[in-house]
Short mmCIF file of N, CA and C in Angstrom, two decimals:
data_model
loop_
_atom_site.label_atom_id
_atom_site.label_comp_id
_atom_site.label_asym_id
_atom_site.label_seq_id
_atom_site.Cartn_x
_atom_site.Cartn_y
_atom_site.Cartn_z
N MET A 1 0.80 -1.17 0.00
CA MET A 1 0.00 0.00 0.00
C MET A 1 0.87 1.27 0.00
N LYS A 2 1.91 1.22 0.79
CA LYS A 2 2.81 2.36 0.84
C LYS A 2 3.43 2.57 -0.54
N GLN A 3 3.81 1.48 -1.19
CA GLN A 3 4.43 1.56 -2.51
C GLN A 3 3.44 2.13 -3.52
N ASP A 4 2.16 1.75 -3.40
CA ASP A 4 1.14 2.24 -4.33
C ASP A 4 0.93 3.74 -4.15
N SER A 5 0.91 4.19 -2.91
CA SER A 5 0.69 5.61 -2.66
C SER A 5 1.88 6.43 -3.16
N ILE A 6 3.10 5.91 -3.03
CA ILE A 6 4.29 6.61 -3.54
C ILE A 6 4.20 6.70 -5.06
N GLN A 7 3.76 5.62 -5.73
CA GLN A 7 3.65 5.60 -7.19
C GLN A 7 2.60 6.60 -7.65
N GLN A 8 1.48 6.67 -6.95
CA GLN A 8 0.42 7.60 -7.33
C GLN A 8 0.89 9.05 -7.15
N LEU A 9 1.55 9.34 -6.04
CA LEU A 9 2.03 10.71 -5.78
C LEU A 9 3.09 11.12 -6.80
N LEU A 10 3.98 10.19 -7.20
CA LEU A 10 5.02 10.48 -8.20
C LEU A 10 4.37 10.74 -9.56
N ALA A 11 3.29 10.01 -9.88
CA ALA A 11 2.59 10.21 -11.15
C ALA A 11 1.94 11.59 -11.17
N LYS A 12 1.32 12.02 -10.09
CA LYS A 12 0.69 13.33 -10.00
C LYS A 12 1.77 14.43 -10.11
N ARG A 13 2.92 14.21 -9.50
CA ARG A 13 4.01 15.19 -9.54
C ARG A 13 4.51 15.36 -10.95
N GLN A 14 4.62 14.24 -11.67
CA GLN A 14 5.08 14.29 -13.04
C GLN A 14 4.05 15.01 -13.92
N ALA A 15 2.79 14.84 -13.62
CA ALA A 15 1.74 15.49 -14.39
C ALA A 15 1.62 16.95 -14.00
N GLY A 16 2.14 17.34 -12.82
CA GLY A 16 2.09 18.72 -12.36
C GLY A 16 0.83 19.03 -11.60
N THR A 17 0.08 18.02 -11.13
CA THR A 17 -1.16 18.23 -10.39
C THR A 17 -0.99 17.94 -8.91
N LEU A 18 0.23 17.93 -8.38
CA LEU A 18 0.51 17.59 -6.99
C LEU A 18 0.26 18.82 -6.12
N THR A 19 -0.47 18.64 -5.05
CA THR A 19 -0.76 19.73 -4.12
C THR A 19 0.31 19.77 -3.05
N ASP A 20 0.27 20.83 -2.22
CA ASP A 20 1.28 20.99 -1.17
C ASP A 20 1.17 19.89 -0.12
N SER A 21 -0.01 19.53 0.28
CA SER A 21 -0.18 18.47 1.28
C SER A 21 0.28 17.14 0.73
N GLU A 22 0.05 16.88 -0.56
CA GLU A 22 0.50 15.63 -1.17
C GLU A 22 2.04 15.64 -1.31
N LEU A 23 2.62 16.82 -1.54
CA LEU A 23 4.09 16.93 -1.62
C LEU A 23 4.73 16.62 -0.27
N GLU A 24 4.12 17.13 0.80
CA GLU A 24 4.64 16.81 2.13
C GLU A 24 4.52 15.32 2.41
N GLU A 25 3.44 14.72 1.99
CA GLU A 25 3.25 13.27 2.18
C GLU A 25 4.30 12.50 1.39
N LEU A 26 4.60 12.92 0.18
CA LEU A 26 5.62 12.25 -0.64
C LEU A 26 7.00 12.38 0.01
N ASN A 27 7.33 13.53 0.53
CA ASN A 27 8.63 13.74 1.20
C ASN A 27 8.75 12.88 2.45
N ARG A 28 7.64 12.74 3.19
CA ARG A 28 7.67 11.92 4.40
C ARG A 28 7.83 10.45 4.06
N LEU A 29 7.12 9.98 3.03
CA LEU A 29 7.19 8.57 2.66
C LEU A 29 8.57 8.20 2.06
N THR A 30 9.17 9.08 1.35
CA THR A 30 10.48 8.79 0.73
C THR A 30 11.66 9.16 1.64
N HIS A 31 11.42 9.75 2.81
CA HIS A 31 12.48 10.15 3.76
C HIS A 31 13.46 11.11 3.08
N LYS A 32 12.90 12.10 2.39
CA LYS A 32 13.70 13.05 1.61
C LYS A 32 14.68 13.83 2.49
N ASP A 33 14.27 14.30 3.65
CA ASP A 33 15.14 15.09 4.51
C ASP A 33 16.35 14.28 4.96
N GLU A 34 16.14 13.03 5.33
CA GLU A 34 17.24 12.16 5.79
C GLU A 34 18.21 11.84 4.64
N VAL A 35 17.63 11.59 3.48
CA VAL A 35 18.47 11.25 2.32
C VAL A 35 19.31 12.46 1.90
N VAL A 36 18.69 13.64 1.89
CA VAL A 36 19.42 14.85 1.49
C VAL A 36 20.52 15.16 2.51
N ALA A 37 20.23 15.01 3.79
CA ALA A 37 21.24 15.29 4.83
C ALA A 37 22.42 14.32 4.71
N ALA A 38 22.12 13.04 4.46
CA ALA A 38 23.20 12.04 4.31
C ALA A 38 24.03 12.34 3.06
N ALA A 39 23.38 12.78 2.00
CA ALA A 39 24.11 13.10 0.76
C ALA A 39 24.99 14.33 0.95
N GLU A 40 24.47 15.33 1.66
CA GLU A 40 25.28 16.52 1.92
C GLU A 40 26.49 16.18 2.80
N GLN A 41 26.29 15.30 3.76
CA GLN A 41 27.38 14.90 4.64
C GLN A 41 28.46 14.14 3.85
N ALA A 42 28.06 13.26 2.98
CA ALA A 42 29.01 12.51 2.15
C ALA A 42 29.76 13.45 1.21
N ALA A 43 29.04 14.42 0.64
CA ALA A 43 29.66 15.38 -0.28
C ALA A 43 30.67 16.25 0.48
N ALA A 44 30.34 16.64 1.70
CA ALA A 44 31.26 17.46 2.49
C ALA A 44 32.54 16.67 2.80
N GLY A 45 32.41 15.38 3.08
CA GLY A 45 33.60 14.53 3.33
C GLY A 45 34.48 14.44 2.09
N ILE A 46 33.86 14.29 0.93
CA ILE A 46 34.62 14.22 -0.33
C ILE A 46 35.34 15.54 -0.59
N VAL A 47 34.62 16.65 -0.37
CA VAL A 47 35.23 17.96 -0.59
C VAL A 47 36.41 18.16 0.35
N ARG A 48 36.26 17.74 1.62
CA ARG A 48 37.36 17.89 2.59
C ARG A 48 38.59 17.09 2.16
N ARG A 49 38.38 15.86 1.72
CA ARG A 49 39.52 15.03 1.27
C ARG A 49 40.21 15.63 0.06
N ARG A 50 39.43 16.14 -0.88
CA ARG A 50 40.03 16.75 -2.07
C ARG A 50 40.83 17.99 -1.68
N ARG A 51 40.29 18.81 -0.79
CA ARG A 51 41.03 19.99 -0.35
C ARG A 51 42.32 19.59 0.37
N LEU A 52 42.25 18.56 1.19
CA LEU A 52 43.43 18.08 1.89
C LEU A 52 44.50 17.58 0.90
N ILE A 53 44.07 16.85 -0.11
CA ILE A 53 45.01 16.34 -1.12
C ILE A 53 45.62 17.50 -1.90
N VAL A 54 44.78 18.45 -2.32
CA VAL A 54 45.27 19.59 -3.09
C VAL A 54 46.24 20.42 -2.25
N SER A 55 45.90 20.66 -0.99
CA SER A 55 46.79 21.45 -0.14
C SER A 55 48.09 20.70 0.13
N SER A 56 48.03 19.38 0.28
CA SER A 56 49.25 18.60 0.49
C SER A 56 50.14 18.65 -0.75
N VAL A 57 49.54 18.50 -1.92
CA VAL A 57 50.32 18.57 -3.15
C VAL A 57 50.92 19.96 -3.32
N ALA A 58 50.17 20.99 -2.99
CA ALA A 58 50.68 22.36 -3.10
C ALA A 58 51.83 22.58 -2.12
N LEU A 59 51.70 22.07 -0.91
CA LEU A 59 52.76 22.20 0.09
C LEU A 59 54.04 21.48 -0.35
N VAL A 60 53.90 20.29 -0.90
CA VAL A 60 55.06 19.54 -1.39
C VAL A 60 55.70 20.29 -2.57
N ALA A 61 54.88 20.85 -3.46
CA ALA A 61 55.42 21.58 -4.60
C ALA A 61 56.18 22.82 -4.14
N VAL A 62 55.67 23.52 -3.15
CA VAL A 62 56.36 24.69 -2.63
C VAL A 62 57.68 24.28 -1.97
N ALA A 63 57.65 23.18 -1.21
CA ALA A 63 58.88 22.71 -0.54
C ALA A 63 59.94 22.31 -1.57
N VAL A 64 59.54 21.59 -2.60
CA VAL A 64 60.49 21.17 -3.64
C VAL A 64 61.01 22.39 -4.39
N GLY A 65 60.14 23.34 -4.68
CA GLY A 65 60.56 24.56 -5.36
C GLY A 65 61.55 25.36 -4.53
N THR A 66 61.27 25.49 -3.24
CA THR A 66 62.18 26.22 -2.34
C THR A 66 63.52 25.52 -2.25
N LEU A 67 63.50 24.21 -2.14
CA LEU A 67 64.75 23.45 -2.08
C LEU A 67 65.54 23.60 -3.37
N GLY A 68 64.86 23.56 -4.50
CA GLY A 68 65.54 23.73 -5.79
C GLY A 68 66.15 25.10 -5.94
N ILE A 69 65.42 26.12 -5.50
CA ILE A 69 65.95 27.48 -5.61
C ILE A 69 67.15 27.66 -4.70
N THR A 70 67.09 27.13 -3.48
CA THR A 70 68.25 27.27 -2.57
C THR A 70 69.45 26.51 -3.09
N MET A 71 69.22 25.44 -3.81
CA MET A 71 70.36 24.70 -4.39
C MET A 71 70.98 25.48 -5.55
N LEU A 72 70.18 26.24 -6.27
CA LEU A 72 70.67 26.97 -7.43
C LEU A 72 71.32 28.30 -7.07
N ILE A 73 70.96 28.87 -5.93
CA ILE A 73 71.52 30.16 -5.54
C ILE A 73 72.98 29.95 -5.16
N PRO A 74 73.90 30.74 -5.71
CA PRO A 74 75.30 30.57 -5.35
C PRO A 74 75.53 30.94 -3.89
N LYS A 75 76.36 30.15 -3.27
CA LYS A 75 76.67 30.39 -1.86
C LYS A 75 77.81 31.39 -1.77
N ASN A 76 78.08 31.88 -0.60
CA ASN A 76 79.14 32.86 -0.38
C ASN A 76 80.51 32.22 -0.28
N GLU A 77 80.59 30.93 -0.52
CA GLU A 77 81.87 30.25 -0.45
C GLU A 77 82.73 30.65 -1.65
N VAL A 78 83.99 30.78 -1.41
CA VAL A 78 84.93 31.13 -2.46
C VAL A 78 85.33 29.83 -3.17
N PRO A 79 85.22 29.78 -4.48
CA PRO A 79 85.61 28.55 -5.17
C PRO A 79 87.11 28.32 -5.04
N LEU A 80 87.49 27.07 -5.08
CA LEU A 80 88.89 26.73 -4.97
C LEU A 80 89.58 27.00 -6.30
N VAL A 81 90.31 28.09 -6.35
CA VAL A 81 91.00 28.50 -7.56
C VAL A 81 92.43 28.82 -7.18
N ALA A 82 93.35 28.39 -7.98
CA ALA A 82 94.75 28.68 -7.71
C ALA A 82 94.97 30.17 -7.86
N GLN A 83 95.68 30.74 -6.89
CA GLN A 83 95.96 32.16 -6.94
C GLN A 83 97.45 32.37 -6.78
N GLN A 84 97.95 33.36 -7.44
CA GLN A 84 99.35 33.70 -7.31
C GLN A 84 99.48 34.74 -6.22
N GLN A 85 100.28 34.42 -5.23
CA GLN A 85 100.49 35.36 -4.14
C GLN A 85 101.81 36.07 -4.37
N PRO A 86 101.92 37.31 -3.91
CA PRO A 86 103.17 38.03 -4.12
C PRO A 86 104.31 37.34 -3.38
N ALA A 87 105.46 37.37 -4.01
CA ALA A 87 106.63 36.72 -3.43
C ALA A 87 107.08 37.50 -2.19
N PRO A 88 107.51 36.79 -1.15
CA PRO A 88 107.97 37.49 0.04
C PRO A 88 109.28 38.22 -0.27
N GLN A 89 109.53 39.30 0.44
CA GLN A 89 110.74 40.07 0.23
C GLN A 89 111.93 39.26 0.75
N PRO A 90 112.92 39.04 -0.08
CA PRO A 90 114.06 38.24 0.35
C PRO A 90 114.94 39.03 1.34
N VAL A 91 115.57 38.29 2.21
CA VAL A 91 116.50 38.89 3.16
C VAL A 91 117.90 38.67 2.61
N VAL A 92 118.64 39.72 2.48
CA VAL A 92 119.97 39.64 1.89
C VAL A 92 120.98 39.47 3.02
N VAL A 93 121.75 38.39 2.92
CA VAL A 93 122.80 38.13 3.90
C VAL A 93 124.13 38.19 3.15
N GLU A 94 124.97 39.08 3.57
CA GLU A 94 126.25 39.24 2.88
C GLU A 94 127.27 38.31 3.50
N GLU A 95 127.96 37.61 2.65
CA GLU A 95 129.03 36.74 3.11
C GLU A 95 130.36 37.42 2.77
N PRO A 96 131.31 37.33 3.68
CA PRO A 96 132.60 37.94 3.36
C PRO A 96 133.26 37.18 2.21
N PRO A 97 133.95 37.89 1.35
CA PRO A 97 134.61 37.20 0.23
C PRO A 97 135.70 36.27 0.75
N GLN A 98 135.78 35.16 0.09
CA GLN A 98 136.78 34.17 0.49
C GLN A 98 138.07 34.44 -0.29
N ALA A 99 139.17 34.32 0.44
CA ALA A 99 140.46 34.53 -0.20
C ALA A 99 140.84 33.26 -0.95
N VAL A 100 141.35 33.45 -2.13
CA VAL A 100 141.75 32.32 -2.96
C VAL A 100 143.26 32.14 -2.81
N GLU A 101 143.62 30.99 -2.32
CA GLU A 101 145.06 30.71 -2.14
C GLU A 101 145.46 29.65 -3.16
N THR A 102 146.29 30.04 -4.02
CA THR A 102 146.81 29.09 -5.00
C THR A 102 148.31 29.31 -5.12
N THR A 103 148.92 28.29 -5.45
CA THR A 103 150.38 28.40 -5.67
C THR A 103 150.63 28.22 -7.16
N ALA A 104 151.49 29.04 -7.66
CA ALA A 104 151.79 28.97 -9.08
C ALA A 104 152.86 27.91 -9.30
N THR A 105 152.50 26.92 -10.06
CA THR A 105 153.47 25.87 -10.40
C THR A 105 153.51 25.75 -11.90
N PRO A 106 154.68 25.70 -12.43
CA PRO A 106 154.76 25.56 -13.89
C PRO A 106 154.36 24.16 -14.31
N VAL A 107 153.63 24.11 -15.39
CA VAL A 107 153.22 22.84 -15.94
C VAL A 107 153.93 22.67 -17.27
N THR A 108 154.60 21.57 -17.39
CA THR A 108 155.30 21.32 -18.65
C THR A 108 154.63 20.17 -19.34
N THR A 109 154.67 20.22 -20.64
CA THR A 109 154.07 19.14 -21.42
C THR A 109 155.19 18.36 -22.07
N LYS A 110 154.88 17.16 -22.42
CA LYS A 110 155.87 16.32 -23.09
C LYS A 110 156.07 16.83 -24.51
N PRO A 111 157.27 16.81 -24.96
CA PRO A 111 157.50 17.26 -26.32
C PRO A 111 156.80 16.33 -27.30
N ALA A 112 156.12 16.94 -28.24
CA ALA A 112 155.44 16.16 -29.26
C ALA A 112 156.26 16.21 -30.53
N ALA A 113 155.62 15.91 -31.61
CA ALA A 113 156.34 15.89 -32.87
C ALA A 113 156.90 17.27 -33.19
N THR A 114 156.13 18.30 -32.81
CA THR A 114 156.64 19.65 -33.00
C THR A 114 156.93 20.21 -31.62
N PRO A 115 157.97 20.90 -31.48
CA PRO A 115 158.28 21.45 -30.16
C PRO A 115 157.32 22.58 -29.81
N ARG A 116 156.84 22.53 -28.59
CA ARG A 116 155.95 23.57 -28.07
C ARG A 116 156.60 24.22 -26.87
N PRO A 117 156.27 25.49 -26.67
CA PRO A 117 156.84 26.12 -25.48
C PRO A 117 156.11 25.60 -24.23
N SER A 118 156.75 25.65 -23.10
CA SER A 118 156.14 25.16 -21.87
C SER A 118 155.05 26.15 -21.42
N VAL A 119 153.99 25.59 -20.90
CA VAL A 119 152.85 26.39 -20.48
C VAL A 119 152.84 26.44 -18.97
N THR A 120 152.68 27.63 -18.45
CA THR A 120 152.58 27.78 -17.00
C THR A 120 151.22 28.40 -16.68
N THR A 121 150.71 28.02 -15.54
CA THR A 121 149.43 28.60 -15.14
C THR A 121 149.70 29.71 -14.15
N THR A 122 148.88 30.72 -14.27
CA THR A 122 149.00 31.83 -13.33
C THR A 122 147.70 31.91 -12.55
N PRO A 123 147.75 32.24 -11.30
CA PRO A 123 146.50 32.31 -10.53
C PRO A 123 145.62 33.45 -11.04
N ALA A 124 144.32 33.21 -10.99
CA ALA A 124 143.39 34.22 -11.46
C ALA A 124 143.38 35.43 -10.54
N VAL A 125 143.56 35.20 -9.26
CA VAL A 125 143.57 36.28 -8.29
C VAL A 125 144.82 36.12 -7.44
N ALA A 126 145.61 37.10 -7.46
CA ALA A 126 146.81 37.06 -6.65
C ALA A 126 146.45 37.51 -5.25
N ASN A 127 147.25 37.14 -4.29
CA ASN A 127 146.97 37.48 -2.90
C ASN A 127 147.01 38.98 -2.67
N ASP A 128 147.82 39.71 -3.43
CA ASP A 128 147.92 41.13 -3.20
C ASP A 128 146.85 41.93 -3.95
N GLN A 129 146.09 41.27 -4.86
CA GLN A 129 145.04 41.96 -5.58
C GLN A 129 143.68 41.66 -4.91
N PRO A 130 142.79 42.64 -4.87
CA PRO A 130 141.48 42.36 -4.25
C PRO A 130 140.68 41.42 -5.15
N ALA A 131 139.99 40.50 -4.53
CA ALA A 131 139.19 39.52 -5.28
C ALA A 131 137.91 40.18 -5.76
N LYS A 132 137.45 39.69 -6.89
CA LYS A 132 136.18 40.16 -7.44
C LYS A 132 135.07 39.76 -6.46
N SER A 133 134.20 40.68 -6.14
CA SER A 133 133.18 40.35 -5.13
C SER A 133 132.23 39.29 -5.69
N MET A 134 131.94 38.34 -4.85
CA MET A 134 131.04 37.25 -5.24
C MET A 134 129.60 37.73 -5.10
N PRO A 135 128.71 37.14 -5.84
CA PRO A 135 127.31 37.55 -5.73
C PRO A 135 126.82 37.33 -4.30
N GLU A 136 125.91 38.19 -3.90
CA GLU A 136 125.39 38.10 -2.55
C GLU A 136 124.42 36.93 -2.46
N ALA A 137 124.48 36.24 -1.34
CA ALA A 137 123.56 35.13 -1.13
C ALA A 137 122.24 35.68 -0.64
N VAL A 138 121.17 35.15 -1.16
CA VAL A 138 119.85 35.59 -0.78
C VAL A 138 119.21 34.48 0.03
N VAL A 139 118.79 34.81 1.24
CA VAL A 139 118.18 33.81 2.11
C VAL A 139 116.74 34.23 2.36
N SER A 140 115.83 33.31 2.20
CA SER A 140 114.41 33.60 2.37
C SER A 140 114.04 33.43 3.84
N LYS A 141 112.95 34.06 4.26
CA LYS A 141 112.47 33.92 5.63
C LYS A 141 111.80 32.57 5.84
N HIS A 142 111.45 31.89 4.77
CA HIS A 142 110.76 30.61 4.89
C HIS A 142 111.73 29.55 5.38
N SER A 143 111.17 28.50 5.97
CA SER A 143 112.01 27.44 6.49
C SER A 143 112.58 26.56 5.37
N ASP A 144 111.91 26.55 4.21
CA ASP A 144 112.41 25.75 3.10
C ASP A 144 113.52 26.53 2.39
N PRO A 145 114.69 25.91 2.25
CA PRO A 145 115.75 26.62 1.52
C PRO A 145 115.40 26.67 0.04
N ALA A 146 115.75 27.74 -0.59
CA ALA A 146 115.46 27.90 -2.01
C ALA A 146 116.75 28.28 -2.73
N VAL A 147 116.92 27.75 -3.91
CA VAL A 147 118.09 28.08 -4.72
C VAL A 147 117.73 29.32 -5.52
N MET A 148 118.40 30.40 -5.22
CA MET A 148 118.14 31.64 -5.94
C MET A 148 119.47 32.11 -6.51
N CYS A 149 119.51 32.25 -7.80
CA CYS A 149 120.78 32.60 -8.43
C CYS A 149 120.49 33.33 -9.74
N ASN A 150 121.45 34.10 -10.15
CA ASN A 150 121.36 34.70 -11.47
C ASN A 150 122.53 34.17 -12.30
N ASN A 151 122.82 34.76 -13.41
CA ASN A 151 123.85 34.20 -14.29
C ASN A 151 125.27 34.45 -13.78
N GLN A 152 125.44 35.11 -12.64
CA GLN A 152 126.78 35.37 -12.11
C GLN A 152 127.15 34.38 -11.01
N CYS A 153 126.36 33.36 -10.77
CA CYS A 153 126.63 32.42 -9.68
C CYS A 153 127.76 31.47 -10.07
N GLU A 154 128.46 31.08 -9.06
CA GLU A 154 129.50 30.07 -9.23
C GLU A 154 128.84 28.70 -9.25
N ALA A 155 129.40 27.78 -9.97
CA ALA A 155 128.83 26.44 -10.07
C ALA A 155 128.84 25.75 -8.72
N ASP A 156 129.89 25.92 -7.93
CA ASP A 156 129.97 25.27 -6.62
C ASP A 156 128.90 25.79 -5.67
N SER A 157 128.61 27.09 -5.71
CA SER A 157 127.60 27.62 -4.80
C SER A 157 126.21 27.13 -5.20
N VAL A 158 125.96 26.99 -6.49
CA VAL A 158 124.67 26.47 -6.93
C VAL A 158 124.52 25.02 -6.49
N ILE A 159 125.56 24.23 -6.64
CA ILE A 159 125.51 22.83 -6.23
C ILE A 159 125.32 22.73 -4.73
N ASN A 160 126.01 23.58 -3.97
CA ASN A 160 125.85 23.57 -2.52
C ASN A 160 124.42 23.94 -2.12
N ASP A 161 123.85 24.94 -2.78
CA ASP A 161 122.48 25.33 -2.47
C ASP A 161 121.50 24.21 -2.82
N ILE A 162 121.72 23.54 -3.92
CA ILE A 162 120.86 22.41 -4.30
C ILE A 162 120.99 21.29 -3.28
N TRP A 163 122.21 21.03 -2.83
CA TRP A 163 122.44 19.98 -1.84
C TRP A 163 121.71 20.32 -0.53
N LYS A 164 121.79 21.57 -0.09
CA LYS A 164 121.11 22.01 1.13
C LYS A 164 119.60 21.85 0.96
N PHE A 165 119.10 22.19 -0.21
CA PHE A 165 117.67 22.08 -0.47
C PHE A 165 117.22 20.62 -0.40
N LEU A 166 118.00 19.72 -1.00
CA LEU A 166 117.61 18.32 -1.03
C LEU A 166 117.74 17.65 0.32
N THR A 167 118.66 18.09 1.15
CA THR A 167 118.87 17.43 2.45
C THR A 167 118.05 18.07 3.55
N ALA A 168 117.39 19.15 3.27
CA ALA A 168 116.59 19.82 4.31
C ALA A 168 115.32 19.05 4.60
#
């Protein structure tokens, strides 16, 4: 009977001849208020979940974007690049000139097929003549010895400086 009355009321509604009292009866029989409230509640839950998902995705996108930007911004660190620093001022240490003592001895050669005169060596610096001043030795303030020489260096002093450098 209830089903028949619902069918009759729906037919009148479709025809447009439904009165207000019959409309209230149809709403009561179909539980329209309860159904609409349950549908609104379900829709609100769906809307909340979608908003939560969208806000979570937006938050993750902002975090990734911020991280990417901070990675791309150059830091205040100085890159490791070789730089030439000015050379330290050398300290000049003067060494007293060494006296050269040599004795002049005549050197004779054996006579060959043709006679040659005898050759004698003479000292480059005599004791009574002042010796040519030797180049000044340059000593650095650093603990590592360095060989510093120009084209006026003696071969022995260069070798000695190299030996000191290698044994230090």
